[in-house]
Tab-separated table of C-alpha atoms in Angstrom:
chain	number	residue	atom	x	y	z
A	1411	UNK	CA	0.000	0.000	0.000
A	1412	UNK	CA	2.728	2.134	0.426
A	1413	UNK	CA	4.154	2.349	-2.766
A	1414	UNK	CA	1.028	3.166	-3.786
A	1415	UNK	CA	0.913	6.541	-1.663
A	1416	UNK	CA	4.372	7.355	-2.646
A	1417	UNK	CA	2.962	7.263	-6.267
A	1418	UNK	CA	-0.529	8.806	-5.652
A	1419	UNK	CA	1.864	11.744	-3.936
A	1420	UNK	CA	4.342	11.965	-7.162
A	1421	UNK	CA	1.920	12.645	-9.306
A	1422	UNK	CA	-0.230	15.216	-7.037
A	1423	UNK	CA	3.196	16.884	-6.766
A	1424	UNK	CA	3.968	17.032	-10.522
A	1425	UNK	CA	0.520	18.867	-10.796
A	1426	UNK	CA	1.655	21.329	-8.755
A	1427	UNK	CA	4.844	21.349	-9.613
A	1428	UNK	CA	3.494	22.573	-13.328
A	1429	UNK	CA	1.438	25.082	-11.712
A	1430	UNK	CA	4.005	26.687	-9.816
A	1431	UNK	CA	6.499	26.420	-12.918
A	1432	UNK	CA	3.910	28.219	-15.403
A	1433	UNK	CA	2.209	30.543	-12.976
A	1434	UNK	CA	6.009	31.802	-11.939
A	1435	UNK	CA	6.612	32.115	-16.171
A	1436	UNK	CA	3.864	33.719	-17.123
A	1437	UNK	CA	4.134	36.069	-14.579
A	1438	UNK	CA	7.839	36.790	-14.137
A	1439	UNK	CA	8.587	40.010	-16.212
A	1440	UNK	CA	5.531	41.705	-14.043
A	1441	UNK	CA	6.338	40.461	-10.786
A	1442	UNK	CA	9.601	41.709	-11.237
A	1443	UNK	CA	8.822	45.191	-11.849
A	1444	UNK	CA	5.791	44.966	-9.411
A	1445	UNK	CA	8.047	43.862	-6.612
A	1446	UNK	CA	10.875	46.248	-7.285
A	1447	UNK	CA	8.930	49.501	-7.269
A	1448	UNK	CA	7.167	47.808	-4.518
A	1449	UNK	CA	10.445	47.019	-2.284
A	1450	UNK	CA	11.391	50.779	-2.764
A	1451	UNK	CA	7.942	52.115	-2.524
A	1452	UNK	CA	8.028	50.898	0.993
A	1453	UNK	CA	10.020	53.115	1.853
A	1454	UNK	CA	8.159	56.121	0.575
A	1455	UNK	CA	8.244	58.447	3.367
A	1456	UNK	CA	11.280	58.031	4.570
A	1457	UNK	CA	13.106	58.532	1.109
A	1458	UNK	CA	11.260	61.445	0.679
A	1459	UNK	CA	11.901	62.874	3.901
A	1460	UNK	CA	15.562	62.343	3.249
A	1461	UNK	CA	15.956	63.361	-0.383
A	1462	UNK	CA	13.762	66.569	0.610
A	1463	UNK	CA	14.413	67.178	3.800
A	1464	UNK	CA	13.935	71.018	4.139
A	1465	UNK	CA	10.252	70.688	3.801
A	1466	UNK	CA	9.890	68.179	6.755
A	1467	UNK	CA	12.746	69.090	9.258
A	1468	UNK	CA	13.471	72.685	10.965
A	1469	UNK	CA	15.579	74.275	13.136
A	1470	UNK	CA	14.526	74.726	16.541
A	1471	UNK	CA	14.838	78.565	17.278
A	1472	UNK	CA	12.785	79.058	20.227
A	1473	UNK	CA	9.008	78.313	20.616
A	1474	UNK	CA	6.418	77.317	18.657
A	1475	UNK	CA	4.020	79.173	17.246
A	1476	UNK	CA	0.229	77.333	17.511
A	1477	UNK	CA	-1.738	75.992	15.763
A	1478	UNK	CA	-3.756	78.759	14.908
A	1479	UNK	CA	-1.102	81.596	14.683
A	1480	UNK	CA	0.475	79.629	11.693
A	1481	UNK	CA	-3.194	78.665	10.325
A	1482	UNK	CA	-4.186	82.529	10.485
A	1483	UNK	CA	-0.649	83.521	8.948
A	1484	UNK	CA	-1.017	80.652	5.912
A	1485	UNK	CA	-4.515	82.235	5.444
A	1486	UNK	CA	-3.523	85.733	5.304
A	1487	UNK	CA	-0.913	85.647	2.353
A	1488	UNK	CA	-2.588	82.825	0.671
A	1489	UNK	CA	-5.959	84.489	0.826
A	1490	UNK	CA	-7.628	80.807	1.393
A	1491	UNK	CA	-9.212	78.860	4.129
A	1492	UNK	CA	-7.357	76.137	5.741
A	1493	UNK	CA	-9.157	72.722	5.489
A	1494	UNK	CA	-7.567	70.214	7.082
A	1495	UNK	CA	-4.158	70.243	9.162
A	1496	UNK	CA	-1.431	67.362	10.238
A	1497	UNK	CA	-0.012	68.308	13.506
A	1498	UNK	CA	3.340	66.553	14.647
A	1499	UNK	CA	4.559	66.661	18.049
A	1500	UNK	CA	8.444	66.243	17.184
A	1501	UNK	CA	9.796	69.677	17.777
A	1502	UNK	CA	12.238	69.723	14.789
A	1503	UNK	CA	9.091	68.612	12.065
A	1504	UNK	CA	7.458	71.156	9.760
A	1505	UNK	CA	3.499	71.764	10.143
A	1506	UNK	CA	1.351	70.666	6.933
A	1507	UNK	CA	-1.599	72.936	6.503
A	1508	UNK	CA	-3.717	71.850	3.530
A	1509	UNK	CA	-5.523	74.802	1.532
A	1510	UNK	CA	-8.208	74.504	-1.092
A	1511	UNK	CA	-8.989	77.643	-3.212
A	1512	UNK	CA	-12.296	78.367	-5.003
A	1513	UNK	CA	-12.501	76.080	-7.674
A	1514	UNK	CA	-9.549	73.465	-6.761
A	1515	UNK	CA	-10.191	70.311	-7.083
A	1516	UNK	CA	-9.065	67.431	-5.336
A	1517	UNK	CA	-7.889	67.539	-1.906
A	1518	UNK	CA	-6.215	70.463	-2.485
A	1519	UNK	CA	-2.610	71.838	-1.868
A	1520	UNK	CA	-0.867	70.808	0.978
A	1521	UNK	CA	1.723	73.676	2.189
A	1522	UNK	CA	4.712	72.578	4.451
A	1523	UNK	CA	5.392	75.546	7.372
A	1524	UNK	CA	8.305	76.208	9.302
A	1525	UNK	CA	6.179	76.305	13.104
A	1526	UNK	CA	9.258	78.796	14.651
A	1527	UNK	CA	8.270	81.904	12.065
A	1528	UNK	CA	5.427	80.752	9.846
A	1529	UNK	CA	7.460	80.632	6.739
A	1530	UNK	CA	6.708	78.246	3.659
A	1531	UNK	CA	8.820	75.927	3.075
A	1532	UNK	CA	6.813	74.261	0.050
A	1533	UNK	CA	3.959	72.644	-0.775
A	1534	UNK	CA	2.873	69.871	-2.872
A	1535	UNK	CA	2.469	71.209	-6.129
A	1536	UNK	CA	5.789	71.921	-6.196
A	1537	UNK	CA	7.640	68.911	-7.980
A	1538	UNK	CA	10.787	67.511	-6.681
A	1539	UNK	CA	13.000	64.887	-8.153
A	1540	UNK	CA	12.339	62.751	-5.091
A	1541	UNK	CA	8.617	63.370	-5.692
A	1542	UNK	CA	8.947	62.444	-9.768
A	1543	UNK	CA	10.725	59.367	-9.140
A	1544	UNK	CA	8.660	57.866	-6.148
A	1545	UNK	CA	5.752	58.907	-8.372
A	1546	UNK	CA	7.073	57.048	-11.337
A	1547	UNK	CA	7.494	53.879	-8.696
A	1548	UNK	CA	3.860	54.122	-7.962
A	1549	UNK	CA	2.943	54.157	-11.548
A	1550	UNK	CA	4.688	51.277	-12.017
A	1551	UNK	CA	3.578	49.499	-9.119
A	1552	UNK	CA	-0.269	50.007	-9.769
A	1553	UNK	CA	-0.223	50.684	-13.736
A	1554	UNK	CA	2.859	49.035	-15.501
A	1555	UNK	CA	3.417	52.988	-16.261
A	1556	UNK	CA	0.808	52.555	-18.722
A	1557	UNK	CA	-1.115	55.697	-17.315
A	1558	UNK	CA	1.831	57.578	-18.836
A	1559	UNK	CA	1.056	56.846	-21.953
A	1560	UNK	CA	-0.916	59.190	-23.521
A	1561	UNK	CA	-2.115	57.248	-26.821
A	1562	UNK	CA	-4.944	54.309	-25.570
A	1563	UNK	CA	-3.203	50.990	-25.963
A	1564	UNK	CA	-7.137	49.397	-26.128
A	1565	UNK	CA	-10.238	50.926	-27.353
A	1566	UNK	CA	-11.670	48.660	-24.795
A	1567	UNK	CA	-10.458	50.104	-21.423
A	1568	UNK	CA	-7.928	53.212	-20.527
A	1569	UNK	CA	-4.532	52.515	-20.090
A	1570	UNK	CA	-4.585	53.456	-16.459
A	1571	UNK	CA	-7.211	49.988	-16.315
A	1572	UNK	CA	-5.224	47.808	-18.560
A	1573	UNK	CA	-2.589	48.356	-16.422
A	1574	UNK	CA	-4.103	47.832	-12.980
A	1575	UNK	CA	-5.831	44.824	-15.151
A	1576	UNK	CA	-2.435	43.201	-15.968
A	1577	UNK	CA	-1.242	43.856	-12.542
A	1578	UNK	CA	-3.723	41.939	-11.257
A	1579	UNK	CA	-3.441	38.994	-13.313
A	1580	UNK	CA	-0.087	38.767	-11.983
A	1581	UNK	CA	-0.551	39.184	-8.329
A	1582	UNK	CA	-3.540	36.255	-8.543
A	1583	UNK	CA	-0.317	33.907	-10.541
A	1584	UNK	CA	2.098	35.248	-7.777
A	1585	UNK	CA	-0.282	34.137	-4.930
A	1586	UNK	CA	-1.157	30.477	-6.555
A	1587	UNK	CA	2.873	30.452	-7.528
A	1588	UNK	CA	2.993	30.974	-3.013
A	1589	UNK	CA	0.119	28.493	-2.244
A	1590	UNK	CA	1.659	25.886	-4.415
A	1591	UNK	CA	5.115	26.230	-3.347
A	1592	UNK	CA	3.482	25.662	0.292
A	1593	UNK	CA	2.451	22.381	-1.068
A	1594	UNK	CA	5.436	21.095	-2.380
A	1595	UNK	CA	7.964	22.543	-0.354
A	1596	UNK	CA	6.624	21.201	3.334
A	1597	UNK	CA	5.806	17.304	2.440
A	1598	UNK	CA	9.179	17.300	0.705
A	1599	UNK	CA	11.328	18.831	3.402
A	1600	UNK	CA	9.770	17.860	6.602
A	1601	UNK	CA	11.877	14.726	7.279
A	1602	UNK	CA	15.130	16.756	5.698
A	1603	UNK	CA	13.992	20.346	7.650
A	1604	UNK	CA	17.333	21.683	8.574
A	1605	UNK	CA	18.744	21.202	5.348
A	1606	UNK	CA	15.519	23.082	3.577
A	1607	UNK	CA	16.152	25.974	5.852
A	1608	UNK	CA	19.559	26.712	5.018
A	1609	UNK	CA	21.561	27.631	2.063
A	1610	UNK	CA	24.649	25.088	1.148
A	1611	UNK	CA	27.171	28.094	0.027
A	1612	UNK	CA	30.225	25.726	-0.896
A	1613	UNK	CA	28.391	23.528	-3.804
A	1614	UNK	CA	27.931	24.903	-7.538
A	1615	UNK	CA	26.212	27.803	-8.561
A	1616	UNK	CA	23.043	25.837	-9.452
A	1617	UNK	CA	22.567	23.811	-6.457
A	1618	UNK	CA	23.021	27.894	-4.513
A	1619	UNK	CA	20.658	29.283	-6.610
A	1620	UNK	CA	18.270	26.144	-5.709
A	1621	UNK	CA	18.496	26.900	-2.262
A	1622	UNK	CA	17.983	30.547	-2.500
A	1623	UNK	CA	14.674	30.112	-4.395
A	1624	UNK	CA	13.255	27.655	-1.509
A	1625	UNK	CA	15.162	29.130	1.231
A	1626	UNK	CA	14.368	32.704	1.248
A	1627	UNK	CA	11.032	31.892	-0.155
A	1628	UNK	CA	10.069	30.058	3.032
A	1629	UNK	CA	11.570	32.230	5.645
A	1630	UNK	CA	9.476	34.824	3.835
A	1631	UNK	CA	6.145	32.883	2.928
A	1632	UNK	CA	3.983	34.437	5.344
A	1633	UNK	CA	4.322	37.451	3.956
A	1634	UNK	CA	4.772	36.641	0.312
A	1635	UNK	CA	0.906	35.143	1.184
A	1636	UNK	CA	-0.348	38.796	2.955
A	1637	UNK	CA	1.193	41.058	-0.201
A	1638	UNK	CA	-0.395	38.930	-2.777
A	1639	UNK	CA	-3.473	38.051	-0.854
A	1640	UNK	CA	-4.073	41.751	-0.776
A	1641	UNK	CA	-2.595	43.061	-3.601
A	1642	UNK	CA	-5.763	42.414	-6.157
A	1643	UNK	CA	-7.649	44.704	-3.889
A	1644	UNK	CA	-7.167	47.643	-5.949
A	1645	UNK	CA	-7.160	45.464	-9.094
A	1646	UNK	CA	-10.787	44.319	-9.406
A	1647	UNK	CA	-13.915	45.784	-7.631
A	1648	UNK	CA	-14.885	41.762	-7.501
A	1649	UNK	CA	-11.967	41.323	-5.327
A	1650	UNK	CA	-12.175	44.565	-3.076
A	1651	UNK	CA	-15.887	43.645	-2.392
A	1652	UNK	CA	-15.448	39.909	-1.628
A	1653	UNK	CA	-12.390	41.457	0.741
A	1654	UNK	CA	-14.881	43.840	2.224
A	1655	UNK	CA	-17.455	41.228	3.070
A	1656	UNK	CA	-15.308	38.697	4.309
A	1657	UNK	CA	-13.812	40.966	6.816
A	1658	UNK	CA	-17.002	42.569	7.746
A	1659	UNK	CA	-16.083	46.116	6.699
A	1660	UNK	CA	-19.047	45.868	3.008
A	1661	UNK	CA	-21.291	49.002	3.016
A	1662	UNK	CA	-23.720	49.190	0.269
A	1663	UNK	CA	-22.984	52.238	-1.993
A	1664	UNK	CA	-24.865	54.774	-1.791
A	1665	UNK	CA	-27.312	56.173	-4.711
A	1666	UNK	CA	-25.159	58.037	-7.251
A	1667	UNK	CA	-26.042	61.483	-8.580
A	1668	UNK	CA	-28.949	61.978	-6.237
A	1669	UNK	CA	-32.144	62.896	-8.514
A	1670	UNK	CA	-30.167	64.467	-11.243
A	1671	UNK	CA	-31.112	62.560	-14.798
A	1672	UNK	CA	-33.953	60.478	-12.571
A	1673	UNK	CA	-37.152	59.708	-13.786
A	1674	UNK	CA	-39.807	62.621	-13.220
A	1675	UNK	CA	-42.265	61.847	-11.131
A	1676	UNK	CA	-44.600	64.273	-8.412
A	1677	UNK	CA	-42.555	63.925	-5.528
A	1678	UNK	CA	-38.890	63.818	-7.063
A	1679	UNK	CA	-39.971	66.917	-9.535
A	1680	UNK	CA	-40.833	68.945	-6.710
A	1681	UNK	CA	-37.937	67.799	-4.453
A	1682	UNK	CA	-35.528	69.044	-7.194
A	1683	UNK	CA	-37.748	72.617	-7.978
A	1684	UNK	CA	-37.674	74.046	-4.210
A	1685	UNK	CA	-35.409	76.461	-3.561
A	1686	UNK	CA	-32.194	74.898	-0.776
A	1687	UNK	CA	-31.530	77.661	1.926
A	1688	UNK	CA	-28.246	78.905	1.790
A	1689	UNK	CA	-25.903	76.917	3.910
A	1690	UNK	CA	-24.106	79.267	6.685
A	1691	UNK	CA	-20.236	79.453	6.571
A	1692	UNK	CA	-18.588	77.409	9.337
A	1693	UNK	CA	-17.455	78.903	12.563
A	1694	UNK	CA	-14.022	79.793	13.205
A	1695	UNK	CA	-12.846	77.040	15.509
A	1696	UNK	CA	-9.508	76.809	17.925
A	1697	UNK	CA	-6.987	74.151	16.670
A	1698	UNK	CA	-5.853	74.224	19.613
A	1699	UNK	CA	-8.927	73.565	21.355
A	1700	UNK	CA	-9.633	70.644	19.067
A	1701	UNK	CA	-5.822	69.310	19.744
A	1702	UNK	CA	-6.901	69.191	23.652
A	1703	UNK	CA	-10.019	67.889	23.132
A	1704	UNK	CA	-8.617	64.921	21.201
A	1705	UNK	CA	-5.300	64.302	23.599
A	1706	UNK	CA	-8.286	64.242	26.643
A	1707	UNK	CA	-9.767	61.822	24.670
A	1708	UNK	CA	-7.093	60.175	23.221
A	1709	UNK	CA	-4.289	60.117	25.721
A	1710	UNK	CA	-1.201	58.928	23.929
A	1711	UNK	CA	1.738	60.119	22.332
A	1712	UNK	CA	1.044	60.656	18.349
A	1713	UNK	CA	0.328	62.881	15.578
A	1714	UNK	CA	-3.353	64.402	15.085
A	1715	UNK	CA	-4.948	65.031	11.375
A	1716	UNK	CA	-7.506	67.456	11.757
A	1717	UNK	CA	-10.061	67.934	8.777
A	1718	UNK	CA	-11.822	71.552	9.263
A	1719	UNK	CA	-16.163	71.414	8.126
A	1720	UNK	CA	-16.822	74.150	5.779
A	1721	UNK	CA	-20.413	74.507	6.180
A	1722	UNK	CA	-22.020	75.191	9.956
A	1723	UNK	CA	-23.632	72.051	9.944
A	1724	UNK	CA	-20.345	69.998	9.117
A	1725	UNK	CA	-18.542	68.225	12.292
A	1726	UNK	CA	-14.823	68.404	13.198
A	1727	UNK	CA	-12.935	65.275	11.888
A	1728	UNK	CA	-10.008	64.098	13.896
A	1729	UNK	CA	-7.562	60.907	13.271
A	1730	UNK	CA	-4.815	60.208	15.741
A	1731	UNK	CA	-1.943	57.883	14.757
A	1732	UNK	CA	0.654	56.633	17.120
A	1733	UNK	CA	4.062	57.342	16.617
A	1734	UNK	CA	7.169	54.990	18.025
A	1735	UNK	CA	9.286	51.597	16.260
A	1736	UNK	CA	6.245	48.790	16.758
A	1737	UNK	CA	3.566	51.678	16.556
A	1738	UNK	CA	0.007	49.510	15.235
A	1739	UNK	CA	-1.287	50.801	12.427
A	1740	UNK	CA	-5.189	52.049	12.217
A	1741	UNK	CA	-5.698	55.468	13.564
A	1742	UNK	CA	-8.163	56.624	15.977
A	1743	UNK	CA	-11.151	58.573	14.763
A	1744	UNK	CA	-13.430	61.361	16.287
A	1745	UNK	CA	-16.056	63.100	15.045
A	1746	UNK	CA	-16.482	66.802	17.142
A	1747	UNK	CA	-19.720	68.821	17.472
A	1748	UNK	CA	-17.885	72.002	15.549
A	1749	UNK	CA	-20.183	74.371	17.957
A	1750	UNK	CA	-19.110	73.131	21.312
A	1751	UNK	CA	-16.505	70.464	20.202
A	1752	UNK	CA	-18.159	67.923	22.119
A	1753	UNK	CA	-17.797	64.130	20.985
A	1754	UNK	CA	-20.566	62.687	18.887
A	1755	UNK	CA	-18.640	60.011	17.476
A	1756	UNK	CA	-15.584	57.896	18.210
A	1757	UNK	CA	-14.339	55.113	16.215
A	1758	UNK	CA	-11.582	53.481	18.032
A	1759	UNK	CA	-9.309	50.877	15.870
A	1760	UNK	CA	-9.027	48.520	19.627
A	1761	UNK	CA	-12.213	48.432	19.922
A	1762	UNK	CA	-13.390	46.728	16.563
A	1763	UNK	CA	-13.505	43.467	16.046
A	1764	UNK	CA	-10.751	41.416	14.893
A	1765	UNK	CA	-11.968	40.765	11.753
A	1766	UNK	CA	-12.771	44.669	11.312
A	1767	UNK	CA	-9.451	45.420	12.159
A	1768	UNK	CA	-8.178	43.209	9.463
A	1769	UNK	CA	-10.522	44.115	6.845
A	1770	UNK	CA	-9.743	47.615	7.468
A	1771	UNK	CA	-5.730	47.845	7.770
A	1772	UNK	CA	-5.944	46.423	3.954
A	1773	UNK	CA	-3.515	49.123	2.954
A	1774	UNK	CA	-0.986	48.965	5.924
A	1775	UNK	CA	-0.982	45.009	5.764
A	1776	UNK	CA	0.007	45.193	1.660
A	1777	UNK	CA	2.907	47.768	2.436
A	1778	UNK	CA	4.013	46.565	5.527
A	1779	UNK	CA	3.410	50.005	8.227
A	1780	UNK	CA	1.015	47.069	9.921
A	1781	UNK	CA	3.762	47.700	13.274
A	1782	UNK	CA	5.712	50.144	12.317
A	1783	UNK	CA	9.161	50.382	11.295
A	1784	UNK	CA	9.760	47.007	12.683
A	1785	UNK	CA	7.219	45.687	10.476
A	1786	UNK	CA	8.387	47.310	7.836
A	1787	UNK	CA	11.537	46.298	7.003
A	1788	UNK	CA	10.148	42.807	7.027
A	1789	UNK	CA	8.041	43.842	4.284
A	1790	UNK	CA	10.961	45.302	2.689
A	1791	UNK	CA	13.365	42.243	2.913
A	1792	UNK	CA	10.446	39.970	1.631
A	1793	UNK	CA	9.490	42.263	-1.096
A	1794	UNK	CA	13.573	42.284	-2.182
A	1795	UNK	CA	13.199	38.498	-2.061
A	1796	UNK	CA	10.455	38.453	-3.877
A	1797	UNK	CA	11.943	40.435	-6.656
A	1798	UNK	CA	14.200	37.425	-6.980
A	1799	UNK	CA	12.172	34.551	-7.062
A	1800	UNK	CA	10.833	34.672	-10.829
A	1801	UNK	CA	15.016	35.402	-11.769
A	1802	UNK	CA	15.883	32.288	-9.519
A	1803	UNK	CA	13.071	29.944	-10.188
A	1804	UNK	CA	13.703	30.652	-14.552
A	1805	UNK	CA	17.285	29.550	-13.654
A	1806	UNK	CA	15.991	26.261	-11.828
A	1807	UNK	CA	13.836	25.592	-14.685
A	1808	UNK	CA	15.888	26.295	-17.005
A	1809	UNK	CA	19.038	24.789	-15.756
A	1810	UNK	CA	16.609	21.488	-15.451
A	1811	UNK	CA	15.647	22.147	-19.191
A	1812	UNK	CA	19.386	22.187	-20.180
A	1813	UNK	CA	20.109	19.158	-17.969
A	1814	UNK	CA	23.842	17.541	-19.209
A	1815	UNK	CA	24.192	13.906	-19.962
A	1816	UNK	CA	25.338	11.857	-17.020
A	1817	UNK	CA	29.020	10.767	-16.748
A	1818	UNK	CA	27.998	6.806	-17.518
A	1819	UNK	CA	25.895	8.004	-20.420
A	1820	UNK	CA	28.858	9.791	-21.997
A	1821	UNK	CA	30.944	6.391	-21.509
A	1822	UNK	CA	28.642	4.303	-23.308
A	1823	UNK	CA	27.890	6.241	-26.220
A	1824	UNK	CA	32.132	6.488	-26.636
A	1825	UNK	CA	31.644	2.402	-26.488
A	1826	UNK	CA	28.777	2.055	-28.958
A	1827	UNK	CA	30.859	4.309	-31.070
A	1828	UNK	CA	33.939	2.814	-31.154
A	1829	UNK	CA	32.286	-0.517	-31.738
């Protein structure tokens, strides 16, 4: 009966064994550059606050201004409102104050200001070399760089979509390429362990490239499994909802476009022919009020995003992050009453349940902030190994294609000839 196992087994493992092999060839080229941009992309912030560090780090000279003495000042000479602010606690860190004039769209400009005298130091529409080149990582990461071509590739779909389309096609392959390398890797090394966890330096270059693939691939499978797994999210809307509900965090979308282009009807006709009253202007309001409020309710050490209402009857939005080496990712969020600044709604990340937290920390579990800067460099050596696997696993299959004759099959055919 045995034999018979050992033969049912074989023949599972060539099936996956052929998966693996053409998911990893198919995908290769993509999951190359996907990886890549992605191992440097992880490093995002930090490479920008190096390359341009005169918007992000200051001189201390003094005190502080507040909050609201460099929100006034940014107002004054940029003859704007302020709408949202990121406040960090580090002494030698620029403030970001985000403006958004009359007809801007998007989230508007984000301005970078020196908190000692209230001078700007930049802002984002201002384009570095640091900020070109992490943007062209991005683009490759998500889109292949397709959205920078300006022709459409298919009349079909945008290039931007073709890209993210491709993308994800690849990151599906990547994640079977992981799932079947589980398979064959553990039955085949789990009487021979210590060998499969360690890389034999002194044999021939093929045998060290064999061990690199399985190796590093193993010490890093967990979270080979958590980047691919989550990768796709931003691929397919499929994929992002089937995340959603599985992890709890699915709301239904909303109606789009309200009445506009509806059916008439009595009701609905009417509804869209009375006149709206004018909505009030929002009150001024005390950053510094709203930073107290939040650190009473919040009390830890971390930065505070605050987003500032626009109309009366918009609240105060307020995310804390924590700061530190193993800080958890998932910031804290309250909503403020912006008359009396009074809580009406708090949404803290500890107090969801597991599966919320995991279905909301999508983001920080696919680029590795999930704890940190501890975290993160895992994600970073993992991504760099990843990088290499479709380069090391080619060789193995190709180095298996090109397979020599044996020594004894060389002596025989010298035999048969000389006869």
């Amino acid at each position: 009966m045995q034999p018979k196992k050992s033969t049912a087994w074989k023949s599972i493992r060539n099936i996956f064994d052929q998966i693996h092999l053409y998911a990893g060839l198919i995908s290769g080229l993509v999951v190359i550059a996907v990886c890549l941009s992605g191992t440097i992309y992880v490093y995002n912030t930090e490479i920008r606050e190096l390359m341009d560090s005169e918007l992000y780090f200051v001189e201390r000279a003094g005190e502080r201004m507040s909050a609201d003495e460099l929100k006034d000042a940014l107002e004054k000479r940029e003859m704007s409102n302020v709408v949202a602010v990121m406040w960090n606690e580090e002494s030698d860190r620029s403030v970001q104050l985000t403006l958004k004039k009359a007809g801007e769209e998007g989230r508007g400009t984000t301005y970078y200001v020196n908190p000692y005298s209230a001078e700007i130091l930049g802002n984002t529409s201002d384009k570095t070399k640091t900020s070109e080149f992490m943007g062209y990582m991005f683009s490759l990461h998500r889109w292949l760089l397709l959205d920078r071509i300006e022709e459409p590739i298919l009349e079909s779909m945008g290039n931007r979509d073709l890209g993210r389309f491709i993308n994800g096609v690849a990151t599906l392959l990547f994640l079977l390429g992981v799932i079947t390398g589980m398979v064959i890797w553990f039955p085949n090394k789990v009487k021979s362990w210590k060998q499969g966890l360690k890389i034999k330096w002194s044999a021939n270059w093929k045998r060290v490239n064999h061990d690199l693939h399985n190796t590093l691939a193993f010490y890093s499978l967990l979270i080979l499994f958590v980047m691919a797994a989550t990768g796709p999210f931003w691929s397919y809307e499929w994929y992002r909802e089937g995340w959603q509900k599985t992890w709890d965090t699915y709301q239904e979308p909303g109606p789009r476009g309200g009445n506009r282009g509806g059916n008439g009807g009595g009701p609905n006709r009417e509804a869209r022919t009375e006149a709206k009253p004018e909505e009030s202007a929002a009150a001024v309001l005390s950053l510094e009020e709203i930073f107290e409020k939040t650190n009473a309710e919040l009390p830890y050490t971390g930065n505070i995003r605050v987003s500032l209402p626009t109309k009366a009857s918009d609240p105060v939005s307020v995310s804390k992050y924590r700061t530190g080496f193993f800080a958890r990712a998932g910031a804290d969020q309250l909503t403020l009453s912006s008359t009396d600044l009074s809580v009406t709604e708090a949404k803290l990340f500890s107090d969801l349940p597991f599966r919320q937290q995991v279905g909301r920390s999508v983001k920080s579990l696919h680029v590795g902030d999930i704890f940190g800067q501890f975290s993160k460099f895992l994600w970073f050596v993992a991504c760099l190994i990843a990088t290499s696997l479709p380069i090391t696993g080619t060789l193995i299959w190709w180095n298996k294609r090109k397979k020599k004759p044996t020594k004894k099959k060389t002596e025989v055919r010298k035999v048969a000839e000389m006869a």
